PDB file of C-alpha atoms in Angstrom:
ATOM      1  CA  MET A 271     -81.522  95.614  35.378  1.00 71.00           C
ATOM      2  CA  ASP A 272     -84.245  96.683  37.842  1.00 73.00           C
ATOM      3  CA  LEU A 273     -83.705 100.433  38.832  1.00 78.00           C
ATOM      4  CA  ALA A 274     -87.251 100.682  40.052  1.00 82.00           C
ATOM      5  CA  ALA A 275     -86.547  97.943  42.619  1.00 81.00           C
ATOM      6  CA  LEU A 276     -83.241  99.471  43.681  1.00 81.00           C
ATOM      7  CA  GLY A 277     -85.067 102.924  43.978  1.00 84.00           C
ATOM      8  CA  GLU A 278     -87.700 101.411  46.104  1.00 82.00           C
ATOM      9  CA  CYS A 279     -85.220  99.593  48.261  1.00 84.00           C
ATOM     10  CA  LEU A 280     -83.177 102.896  48.868  1.00 84.00           C
ATOM     11  CA  ALA A 281     -86.386 104.671  49.837  1.00 85.00           C
ATOM     12  CA  THR A 282     -87.284 101.987  52.354  1.00 86.00           C
ATOM     13  CA  PRO A 283     -85.457 102.060  55.640  1.00 87.00           C
ATOM     14  CA  ALA A 284     -86.079  98.310  56.228  1.00 88.00           C
ATOM     15  CA  CYS A 285     -84.525  97.384  52.873  1.00 89.00           C
ATOM     16  CA  VAL A 286     -81.641  99.751  53.400  1.00 89.00           C
ATOM     17  CA  ILE A 287     -80.877  98.307  56.857  1.00 91.00           C
ATOM     18  CA  THR A 288     -81.213  94.623  55.756  1.00 89.00           C
ATOM     19  CA  GLN A 289     -79.156  95.007  52.708  1.00 89.00           C
ATOM     20  CA  GLY A 290     -76.720  97.238  54.429  1.00 90.00           C
ATOM     21  CA  ALA A 291     -76.097  94.775  57.141  1.00 88.00           C
ATOM     22  CA  ALA A 292     -75.501  91.951  54.555  1.00 88.00           C
ATOM     23  CA  GLY A 293     -73.163  94.159  52.754  1.00 90.00           C
ATOM     24  CA  LEU A 294     -71.114  95.086  55.857  1.00 89.00           C
ATOM     25  CA  ILE A 295     -70.793  91.363  56.641  1.00 89.00           C
ATOM     26  CA  ALA A 296     -69.489  90.504  53.248  1.00 88.00           C
ATOM     27  CA  GLY A 297     -67.263  93.551  53.259  1.00 90.00           C
ATOM     28  CA  PHE A 298     -65.622  92.801  56.577  1.00 89.00           C
ATOM     29  CA  LEU A 299     -65.084  89.084  55.867  1.00 89.00           C
ATOM     30  CA  LEU A 300     -63.467  90.256  52.541  1.00 90.00           C
ATOM     31  CA  PHE A 301     -61.366  92.818  54.406  1.00 91.00           C
ATOM     32  CA  LEU A 302     -59.805  90.063  56.724  1.00 90.00           C
ATOM     33  CA  VAL A 303     -58.667  88.225  53.646  1.00 90.00           C
ATOM     34  CA  ALA A 304     -57.548  91.239  51.718  1.00 89.00           C
ATOM     35  CA  ALA A 305     -55.752  92.797  54.617  1.00 89.00           C
ATOM     36  CA  GLY A 306     -53.526  89.695  54.926  1.00 89.00           C
ATOM     37  CA  LEU A 307     -52.860  89.594  51.200  1.00 88.00           C
ATOM     38  CA  THR A 308     -51.867  93.314  51.099  1.00 87.00           C
ATOM     39  CA  LEU A 309     -49.662  92.848  54.159  1.00 88.00           C
ATOM     40  CA  ILE A 310     -47.822  90.006  52.719  1.00 89.00           C
ATOM     41  CA  PHE A 311     -47.441  91.876  49.220  1.00 85.00           C
ATOM     42  CA  GLY A 312     -46.462  95.188  50.821  1.00 81.00           C
ATOM     43  CA  VAL A 313     -43.911  93.725  53.135  1.00 83.00           C
ATOM     44  CA  LEU A 314     -42.555  90.711  51.196  1.00 84.00           C
ATOM     45  CA  GLY A 315     -43.434  91.651  47.675  1.00 83.00           C
ATOM     46  CA  PHE A 316     -44.827  88.135  47.249  1.00 86.00           C
ATOM     47  CA  VAL A 317     -47.903  87.717  44.939  1.00 86.00           C
ATOM     48  CA  ASN A 318     -49.660  85.249  47.354  1.00 88.00           C
ATOM     49  CA  PHE A 319     -52.152  83.558  44.895  1.00 89.00           C
ATOM     50  CA  ILE A 320     -52.508  80.714  47.437  1.00 92.00           C
ATOM     51  CA  HIS A 321     -54.055  83.092  49.910  1.00 92.00           C
ATOM     52  CA  GLY A 322     -57.577  81.802  49.106  1.00 91.00           C
ATOM     53  CA  SER A 323     -56.513  78.220  50.041  1.00 94.00           C
ATOM     54  CA  PHE A 324     -55.746  79.445  53.588  1.00 95.00           C
ATOM     55  CA  TYR A 325     -59.312  80.878  53.785  1.00 94.00           C
ATOM     56  CA  MET A 326     -60.601  77.405  52.781  1.00 94.00           C
ATOM     57  CA  PHE A 327     -58.457  75.578  55.298  1.00 95.00           C
ATOM     58  CA  GLY A 328     -59.664  78.078  58.023  1.00 95.00           C
ATOM     59  CA  ALA A 329     -63.242  77.204  57.192  1.00 94.00           C
ATOM     60  CA  TYR A 330     -62.482  73.427  57.185  1.00 95.00           C
ATOM     61  CA  PHE A 331     -60.484  73.588  60.344  1.00 96.00           C
ATOM     62  CA  ALA A 332     -63.282  75.444  61.983  1.00 95.00           C
ATOM     63  CA  TYR A 333     -65.865  72.899  60.834  1.00 94.00           C
ATOM     64  CA  THR A 334     -63.824  70.023  62.176  1.00 95.00           C
ATOM     65  CA  ALA A 335     -63.229  71.839  65.535  1.00 95.00           C
ATOM     66  CA  TYR A 336     -66.864  72.636  66.042  1.00 94.00           C
ATOM     67  CA  THR A 337     -67.859  69.114  65.071  1.00 92.00           C
ATOM     68  CA  LEU A 338     -65.546  67.721  67.732  1.00 93.00           C
ATOM     69  CA  THR A 339     -66.103  70.282  70.469  1.00 92.00           C
ATOM     70  CA  GLY A 340     -69.483  72.105  69.830  1.00 88.00           C
ATOM     71  CA  SER A 341     -67.549  75.325  70.596  1.00 91.00           C
ATOM     72  CA  TYR A 342     -67.723  78.060  68.001  1.00 91.00           C
ATOM     73  CA  ALA A 343     -64.955  80.083  69.885  1.00 92.00           C
ATOM     74  CA  LEU A 344     -62.603  77.065  69.499  1.00 95.00           C
ATOM     75  CA  ALA A 345     -63.568  76.684  65.940  1.00 94.00           C
ATOM     76  CA  ILE A 346     -62.413  80.228  65.079  1.00 93.00           C
ATOM     77  CA  LEU A 347     -59.281  79.653  67.019  1.00 95.00           C
ATOM     78  CA  ALA A 348     -58.528  76.304  65.101  1.00 95.00           C
ATOM     79  CA  GLY A 349     -59.163  78.062  61.838  1.00 94.00           C
ATOM     80  CA  THR A 350     -56.881  80.839  62.610  1.00 95.00           C
ATOM     81  CA  VAL A 351     -54.051  78.889  64.122  1.00 96.00           C
ATOM     82  CA  GLY A 352     -54.358  76.055  61.663  1.00 95.00           C
ATOM     83  CA  ALA A 353     -54.013  78.445  58.623  1.00 95.00           C
ATOM     84  CA  ALA A 354     -51.041  80.045  60.400  1.00 96.00           C
ATOM     85  CA  LEU A 355     -49.275  76.672  60.877  1.00 96.00           C
ATOM     86  CA  ILE A 356     -49.733  75.776  57.306  1.00 95.00           C
ATOM     87  CA  GLY A 357     -48.587  79.224  56.295  1.00 94.00           C
ATOM     88  CA  ALA A 358     -45.286  78.671  58.326  1.00 95.00           C
ATOM     89  CA  VAL A 359     -44.573  75.606  56.495  1.00 95.00           C
ATOM     90  CA  VAL A 360     -45.157  77.193  53.146  1.00 94.00           C
ATOM     91  CA  GLU A 361     -43.059  80.178  53.993  1.00 93.00           C
ATOM     92  CA  LEU A 362     -40.152  78.190  55.248  1.00 93.00           C
ATOM     93  CA  LEU A 363     -39.919  75.555  52.581  1.00 93.00           C
ATOM     94  CA  ILE A 364     -41.245  77.310  49.482  1.00 91.00           C
ATOM     95  CA  ALA A 365     -42.282  81.002  49.672  1.00 90.00           C
ATOM     96  CA  ARG A 366     -38.962  82.432  50.840  1.00 89.00           C
ATOM     97  CA  LYS A 367     -37.129  80.779  48.034  1.00 89.00           C
ATOM     98  CA  VAL A 368     -39.113  82.825  45.526  1.00 89.00           C
ATOM     99  CA  TYR A 369     -39.506  86.275  47.113  1.00 86.00           C
ATOM    100  CA  ASP A 370     -37.100  87.827  44.677  1.00 81.00           C
ATOM    101  CA  ALA A 371     -38.100  85.775  41.752  1.00 84.00           C
ATOM    102  CA  ASP A 372     -40.035  86.960  38.717  1.00 86.00           C
ATOM    103  CA  VAL A 373     -43.827  87.448  39.317  1.00 85.00           C
ATOM    104  CA  LEU A 374     -44.632  84.803  36.722  1.00 88.00           C
ATOM    105  CA  LEU A 375     -42.535  82.259  38.658  1.00 90.00           C
ATOM    106  CA  GLN A 376     -44.325  83.199  41.923  1.00 89.00           C
ATOM    107  CA  ILE A 377     -47.696  82.718  40.249  1.00 89.00           C
ATOM    108  CA  LEU A 378     -46.677  79.282  38.877  1.00 91.00           C
ATOM    109  CA  VAL A 379     -45.537  78.173  42.175  1.00 92.00           C
ATOM    110  CA  CYS A 380     -48.619  79.466  43.959  1.00 92.00           C
ATOM    111  CA  TYR A 381     -50.803  77.649  41.224  1.00 91.00           C
ATOM    112  CA  ALA A 382     -49.063  74.375  41.916  1.00 93.00           C
ATOM    113  CA  LEU A 383     -49.755  74.755  45.583  1.00 94.00           C
ATOM    114  CA  ILE A 384     -53.465  75.633  44.954  1.00 93.00           C
ATOM    115  CA  LEU A 385     -53.842  72.305  43.160  1.00 92.00           C
ATOM    116  CA  ILE A 386     -52.025  70.256  45.838  1.00 93.00           C
ATOM    117  CA  PHE A 387     -53.998  72.006  48.652  1.00 94.00           C
ATOM    118  CA  ASP A 388     -57.335  71.270  46.905  1.00 93.00           C
ATOM    119  CA  ASP A 389     -56.374  67.586  46.646  1.00 93.00           C
ATOM    120  CA  VAL A 390     -55.247  67.532  50.347  1.00 94.00           C
ATOM    121  CA  ALA A 391     -58.582  68.970  51.274  1.00 94.00           C
ATOM    122  CA  ARG A 392     -60.508  66.581  49.114  1.00 94.00           C
ATOM    123  CA  ILE A 393     -58.650  63.584  50.685  1.00 93.00           C
ATOM    124  CA  ILE A 394     -59.355  64.764  54.205  1.00 93.00           C
ATOM    125  CA  TRP A 395     -62.930  66.317  53.875  1.00 93.00           C
ATOM    126  CA  GLY A 396     -64.181  64.789  50.621  1.00 90.00           C
ATOM    127  CA  ASP A 397     -65.923  66.373  47.562  1.00 88.00           C
ATOM    128  CA  GLU A 398     -69.235  66.935  49.159  1.00 88.00           C
ATOM    129  CA  PHE A 399     -70.464  70.393  50.291  1.00 90.00           C
ATOM    130  CA  LEU A 400     -70.276  70.732  54.112  1.00 90.00           C
ATOM    131  CA  SER A 401     -72.124  73.025  56.320  1.00 87.00           C
ATOM    132  CA  MET A 402     -71.307  73.911  59.964  1.00 89.00           C
ATOM    133  CA  GLY A 403     -74.820  75.279  60.730  1.00 85.00           C
ATOM    134  CA  MET A 404     -75.393  78.171  62.953  1.00 87.00           C
ATOM    135  CA  PRO A 405     -74.025  77.837  66.519  1.00 86.00           C
ATOM    136  CA  GLU A 406     -76.650  77.343  69.114  1.00 83.00           C
ATOM    137  CA  ALA A 407     -75.958  80.430  70.892  1.00 81.00           C
ATOM    138  CA  PHE A 408     -77.021  82.387  67.780  1.00 84.00           C
ATOM    139  CA  GLN A 409     -80.148  80.432  66.930  1.00 82.00           C
ATOM    140  CA  ARG A 410     -82.588  82.974  68.126  1.00 82.00           C
ATOM    141  CA  ALA A 411     -84.772  85.589  66.707  1.00 82.00           C
ATOM    142  CA  PRO A 412     -83.153  88.527  64.803  1.00 82.00           C
ATOM    143  CA  PHE A 413     -83.150  92.183  65.707  1.00 82.00           C
ATOM    144  CA  PHE A 414     -85.484  94.467  63.929  1.00 85.00           C
ATOM    145  CA  VAL A 415     -84.490  98.082  63.329  1.00 83.00           C
ATOM    146  CA  LEU A 416     -86.914 100.225  61.420  1.00 81.00           C
ATOM    147  CA  GLY A 417     -88.218  97.040  60.054  1.00 82.00           C
ATOM    148  CA  GLY A 418     -84.854  95.788  58.768  1.00 82.00           C
ATOM    149  CA  VAL A 419     -83.704  92.344  59.802  1.00 82.00           C
ATOM    150  CA  ILE A 420     -80.350  91.986  61.527  1.00 86.00           C
ATOM    151  CA  PRO A 421     -79.478  88.353  62.626  1.00 87.00           C
ATOM    152  CA  PRO A 422     -77.504  88.167  65.997  1.00 88.00           C
ATOM    153  CA  PHE A 423     -74.597  86.383  64.209  1.00 88.00           C
ATOM    154  CA  TYR A 424     -74.150  89.366  61.973  1.00 88.00           C
ATOM    155  CA  LEU A 425     -73.433  91.475  65.050  1.00 88.00           C
ATOM    156  CA  LEU A 426     -70.695  89.070  66.220  1.00 87.00           C
ATOM    157  CA  LEU A 427     -69.098  88.947  62.696  1.00 88.00           C
ATOM    158  CA  ILE A 428     -69.018  92.685  62.594  1.00 87.00           C
ATOM    159  CA  GLY A 429     -67.747  93.023  66.111  1.00 89.00           C
ATOM    160  CA  VAL A 430     -64.912  90.487  65.722  1.00 88.00           C
ATOM    161  CA  ALA A 431     -63.948  91.883  62.359  1.00 86.00           C
ATOM    162  CA  LEU A 432     -63.718  95.386  63.752  1.00 87.00           C
ATOM    163  CA  ALA A 433     -61.684  94.241  66.724  1.00 90.00           C
ATOM    164  CA  ILE A 434     -59.244  92.548  64.401  1.00 86.00           C
ATOM    165  CA  ALA A 435     -59.057  95.484  62.178  1.00 85.00           C
ATOM    166  CA  MET A 436     -58.366  97.853  65.046  1.00 88.00           C
ATOM    167  CA  GLY A 437     -55.962  95.372  66.580  1.00 89.00           C
ATOM    168  CA  LEU A 438     -54.058  95.088  63.331  1.00 87.00           C
ATOM    169  CA  ALA A 439     -53.864  98.837  62.891  1.00 84.00           C
ATOM    170  CA  LEU A 440     -52.560  99.322  66.512  1.00 89.00           C
ATOM    171  CA  LEU A 441     -49.982  96.493  65.897  1.00 89.00           C
ATOM    172  CA  MET A 442     -48.631  98.131  62.792  1.00 85.00           C
ATOM    173  CA  GLN A 443     -48.733 101.707  63.942  1.00 84.00           C
ATOM    174  CA  ARG A 444     -48.045 101.682  67.780  1.00 86.00           C
ATOM    175  CA  THR A 445     -45.783  98.763  68.484  1.00 90.00           C
ATOM    176  CA  ARG A 446     -42.037  98.206  67.951  1.00 89.00           C
ATOM    177  CA  TYR A 447     -42.990  95.148  65.882  1.00 88.00           C
ATOM    178  CA  GLY A 448     -45.005  97.352  63.569  1.00 86.00           C
ATOM    179  CA  LYS A 449     -42.351  99.805  63.156  1.00 88.00           C
ATOM    180  CA  LEU A 450     -39.905  97.075  62.322  1.00 88.00           C
ATOM    181  CA  VAL A 451     -42.220  95.515  59.781  1.00 87.00           C
ATOM    182  CA  ARG A 452     -42.657  99.027  58.085  1.00 84.00           C
ATOM    183  CA  ALA A 453     -38.902  99.563  58.070  1.00 86.00           C
ATOM    184  CA  ILE A 454     -38.263  96.124  56.434  1.00 85.00           C
ATOM    185  CA  ALA A 455     -40.893  96.979  53.919  1.00 79.00           C
ATOM    186  CA  GLN A 456     -38.860 100.040  52.967  1.00 80.00           C
ATOM    187  CA  ASN A 457     -35.265  98.835  53.189  1.00 82.00           C
ATOM    188  CA  PRO A 458     -34.715  95.269  54.296  1.00 80.00           C
ATOM    189  CA  ARG A 459     -30.917  95.308  53.761  1.00 83.00           C
ATOM    190  CA  MET A 460     -30.387  98.375  56.043  1.00 84.00           C
ATOM    191  CA  VAL A 461     -32.634  96.695  58.767  1.00 82.00           C
ATOM    192  CA  GLY A 462     -30.714  93.447  58.324  1.00 80.00           C
ATOM    193  CA  SER A 463     -27.430  95.216  58.729  1.00 82.00           C
ATOM    194  CA  LEU A 464     -28.585  96.509  62.152  1.00 78.00           C
ATOM    195  CA  GLY A 465     -28.708  92.973  63.440  1.00 82.00           C
ATOM    196  CA  VAL A 466     -32.343  92.252  62.930  1.00 82.00           C
ATOM    197  CA  ASN A 467     -33.220  88.700  61.879  1.00 86.00           C
ATOM    198  CA  THR A 468     -35.347  89.680  58.783  1.00 87.00           C
ATOM    199  CA  ARG A 469     -36.101  85.995  57.802  1.00 89.00           C
ATOM    200  CA  LEU A 470     -37.808  85.675  61.092  1.00 92.00           C
ATOM    201  CA  VAL A 471     -39.879  88.790  60.595  1.00 90.00           C
ATOM    202  CA  TYR A 472     -40.677  87.687  57.113  1.00 91.00           C
ATOM    203  CA  LEU A 473     -41.973  84.446  58.680  1.00 93.00           C
ATOM    204  CA  SER A 474     -44.118  86.230  61.330  1.00 93.00           C
ATOM    205  CA  VAL A 475     -45.555  88.612  58.576  1.00 92.00           C
ATOM    206  CA  PHE A 476     -46.479  85.524  56.316  1.00 94.00           C
ATOM    207  CA  MET A 477     -48.136  83.738  59.312  1.00 95.00           C
ATOM    208  CA  LEU A 478     -50.006  86.851  60.370  1.00 94.00           C
ATOM    209  CA  GLY A 479     -51.215  87.457  56.873  1.00 92.00           C
ATOM    210  CA  VAL A 480     -52.503  83.909  56.221  1.00 94.00           C
ATOM    211  CA  SER A 481     -53.970  83.701  59.755  1.00 95.00           C
ATOM    212  CA  LEU A 482     -56.355  86.668  58.858  1.00 93.00           C
ATOM    213  CA  ALA A 483     -57.562  84.525  55.903  1.00 93.00           C
ATOM    214  CA  GLY A 484     -58.026  81.642  58.135  1.00 94.00           C
ATOM    215  CA  ALA A 485     -59.978  83.725  60.640  1.00 93.00           C
ATOM    216  CA  ALA A 486     -62.149  84.847  57.921  1.00 92.00           C
ATOM    217  CA  GLY A 487     -62.903  81.427  56.674  1.00 93.00           C
ATOM    218  CA  ALA A 488     -63.783  80.326  60.255  1.00 93.00           C
ATOM    219  CA  LEU A 489     -65.968  83.282  60.738  1.00 92.00           C
ATOM    220  CA  ALA A 490     -67.905  82.633  57.493  1.00 90.00           C
ATOM    221  CA  ALA A 491     -68.159  78.858  58.098  1.00 90.00           C
ATOM    222  CA  PRO A 492     -71.688  79.070  59.789  1.00 90.00           C
ATOM    223  CA  VAL A 493     -73.108  81.144  56.882  1.00 86.00           C
ATOM    224  CA  ARG A 494     -71.311  79.803  53.833  1.00 86.00           C
ATOM    225  CA  SER A 495     -71.068  76.158  52.511  1.00 86.00           C
ATOM    226  CA  MET A 496     -67.558  74.653  52.378  1.00 90.00           C
ATOM    227  CA  THR A 497     -66.274  73.031  49.191  1.00 90.00           C
ATOM    228  CA  ILE A 498     -63.040  72.449  47.427  1.00 91.00           C
ATOM    229  CA  GLY A 499     -61.818  75.626  45.681  1.00 85.00           C
ATOM    230  CA  MET A 500     -64.038  77.797  47.804  1.00 88.00           C
ATOM    231  CA  GLY A 501     -61.198  80.282  48.284  1.00 85.00           C
ATOM    232  CA  PHE A 502     -60.820  81.123  44.477  1.00 84.00           C
ATOM    233  CA  SER A 503     -63.673  83.644  44.281  1.00 80.00           C
ATOM    234  CA  ILE A 504     -62.732  85.387  47.439  1.00 86.00           C
ATOM    235  CA  LEU A 505     -59.039  85.519  46.178  1.00 87.00           C
ATOM    236  CA  ILE A 506     -60.123  87.389  43.092  1.00 87.00           C
ATOM    237  CA  GLU A 507     -62.094  89.816  44.981  1.00 87.00           C
ATOM    238  CA  SER A 508     -59.256  90.257  47.487  1.00 88.00           C
ATOM    239  CA  PHE A 509     -56.904  91.231  44.735  1.00 87.00           C
ATOM    240  CA  ILE A 510     -59.504  93.733  43.493  1.00 89.00           C
ATOM    241  CA  VAL A 511     -59.719  95.234  47.097  1.00 90.00           C
ATOM    242  CA  THR A 512     -55.918  95.477  47.128  1.00 88.00           C
ATOM    243  CA  VAL A 513     -55.881  97.249  43.739  1.00 87.00           C
ATOM    244  CA  ILE A 514     -58.773  99.656  44.706  1.00 90.00           C
ATOM    245  CA  GLY A 515     -57.412 100.397  48.151  1.00 87.00           C
ATOM    246  CA  GLY A 516     -53.883 100.713  47.069  1.00 82.00           C
ATOM    247  CA  MET A 517     -51.100  98.190  47.135  1.00 75.00           C
ATOM    248  CA  GLY A 518     -49.804  97.746  50.766  1.00 72.00           C
ATOM    249  CA  SER A 519     -52.488  99.989  52.330  1.00 78.00           C
ATOM    250  CA  ILE A 520     -54.465  98.251  55.128  1.00 81.00           C
ATOM    251  CA  ALA A 521     -56.798 101.306  55.596  1.00 84.00           C
ATOM    252  CA  GLY A 522     -57.346 101.382  51.798  1.00 86.00           C
ATOM    253  CA  ALA A 523     -58.225  97.690  51.878  1.00 87.00           C
ATOM    254  CA  LEU A 524     -60.769  98.278  54.545  1.00 88.00           C
ATOM    255  CA  ILE A 525     -62.553 101.084  52.646  1.00 90.00           C
ATOM    256  CA  ALA A 526     -62.424  99.108  49.323  1.00 90.00           C
ATOM    257  CA  ALA A 527     -63.742  95.935  51.042  1.00 91.00           C
ATOM    258  CA  LEU A 528     -66.754  97.683  52.660  1.00 91.00           C
ATOM    259  CA  ALA A 529     -67.485  99.454  49.402  1.00 91.00           C
ATOM    260  CA  ILE A 530     -67.495  96.222  47.421  1.00 92.00           C
ATOM    261  CA  GLY A 531     -69.627  94.542  50.106  1.00 91.00           C
ATOM    262  CA  LEU A 532     -72.179  97.338  49.812  1.00 92.00           C
ATOM    263  CA  VAL A 533     -72.143  97.460  46.009  1.00 90.00           C
ATOM    264  CA  ARG A 534     -72.674  93.699  45.874  1.00 89.00           C
ATOM    265  CA  SER A 535     -75.521  93.741  48.350  1.00 89.00           C
ATOM    266  CA  PHE A 536     -77.407  96.629  46.841  1.00 89.00           C
ATOM    267  CA  GLY A 537     -76.354  95.675  43.316  1.00 87.00           C
ATOM    268  CA  SER A 538     -78.129  92.335  43.793  1.00 86.00           C
ATOM    269  CA  VAL A 539     -81.325  94.321  44.065  1.00 86.00           C
ATOM    270  CA  GLY A 540     -80.977  96.654  41.030  1.00 83.00           C
ATOM    271  CA  PHE A 541     -78.529  94.536  38.898  1.00 85.00           C
ATOM    272  CA  PRO A 542     -79.097  90.936  39.843  1.00 80.00           C
ATOM    273  CA  LEU A 543     -77.441  89.659  36.583  1.00 80.00           C
ATOM    274  CA  PHE A 544     -74.613  92.239  36.603  1.00 84.00           C
ATOM    275  CA  THR A 545     -73.388  92.309  40.180  1.00 84.00           C
ATOM    276  CA  GLU A 546     -69.858  91.028  39.378  1.00 82.00           C
ATOM    277  CA  GLY A 547     -69.621  93.522  36.604  1.00 87.00           C
ATOM    278  CA  LEU A 548     -70.379  96.424  38.922  1.00 88.00           C
ATOM    279  CA  ILE A 549     -67.406  95.480  41.089  1.00 89.00           C
ATOM    280  CA  PHE A 550     -65.039  95.517  38.085  1.00 88.00           C
ATOM    281  CA  LEU A 551     -66.517  98.749  36.832  1.00 90.00           C
ATOM    282  CA  MET A 552     -65.837 100.299  40.290  1.00 89.00           C
ATOM    283  CA  MET A 553     -62.165  99.031  40.081  1.00 90.00           C
ATOM    284  CA  ILE A 554     -61.801 100.604  36.522  1.00 90.00           C
ATOM    285  CA  GLY A 555     -63.240 103.843  37.694  1.00 90.00           C
ATOM    286  CA  VAL A 556     -60.954 104.108  40.603  1.00 89.00           C
ATOM    287  CA  LEU A 557     -57.887 103.166  38.535  1.00 88.00           C
ATOM    288  CA  LEU A 558     -58.786 105.800  35.848  1.00 89.00           C
ATOM    289  CA  VAL A 559     -58.792 108.566  38.586  1.00 89.00           C
ATOM    290  CA  ARG A 560     -56.146 107.195  40.947  1.00 88.00           C
ATOM    291  CA  PRO A 561     -53.906 104.488  39.198  1.00 85.00           C
ATOM    292  CA  GLN A 562     -52.259 103.858  42.526  1.00 83.00           C
ATOM    293  CA  GLY A 563     -55.488 103.114  44.348  1.00 83.00           C
ATOM    294  CA  LEU A 564     -57.448 105.128  46.933  1.00 84.00           C
ATOM    295  CA  LEU A 565     -54.681 105.332  49.597  1.00 81.00           C
ATOM    296  CA  GLY A 566     -51.831 103.897  47.620  1.00 72.00           C
ATOM    297  CA  ARG A 567     -48.571 105.818  47.052  1.00 67.00           C
ATOM    298  CA  PRO A 568     -47.936 107.274  43.607  1.00 63.00           C
ATOM    299  CA  VAL A 569     -45.446 105.326  41.660  1.00 51.00           C
ATOM    300  CA  ARG A 570     -42.387 107.564  40.807  1.00 45.00           C
ATOM    301  CA  GLU A 571     -41.288 107.693  37.284  1.00 40.00           C
ATOM    302  CA  LEU A 572     -37.757 106.773  36.657  1.00 33.00           C
TER     303      LEU A 572
END
């Protein structure tokens, strides 16, 4: 514990801006993964423990596409679409068969898929740590704001993540598809009785959710190393975000993810050996005050 260092950082604009930018980057990437997770759980009721594997595949697909083309834009597209296509196969062949099953069975099925996906990734990309490297367009001097350092790539990540968050919000709140998804989340049998192909909607929601994880993996590829099982840690954090923000609440996921990113960033200054503990303490504190999460709906007692 080094409270003096944390106090000095908070009193220094340069440190606040530098650590704040790093926290926002981590938070927005975490939000993309958690948003897909909470969307799938909120609509399908499926505890998607394989969500981290789609983050991993998104990073590996982006790495491969960038190696072949040299285009980071194509790399992001490859990571997003690749994860969505794998998600379609998983949903059609496996996930939809256990939507109504016990949670334990869902977790066991997901754990088996995690092991399979890790082995598939190991066969294709090997066991070694891989690094995409910074795209050439962003290999330039950082911006300085009040002495704080903000790399140009950070601005891209924040901009893309914000655009995706706004697009997802508009999709869910302002479009017929969004209204249909929200209706199915409330009463799928009633919607199905009106002639809507609910299975097709389920498939689209699952693909949308895992594509967000793939996009996060692709966006993070230039600044994070790729290795087998890399999705596990962000999966745990994503579930924490879902719990803190409220099950099924995308807005809550955004608030929780940014809070976790900032706590992790500034916590590494004052509590370098207890950063993970701070996140769990924050989750416990929120649940003690609001068991349903920040923006979750209260559970009605029977």
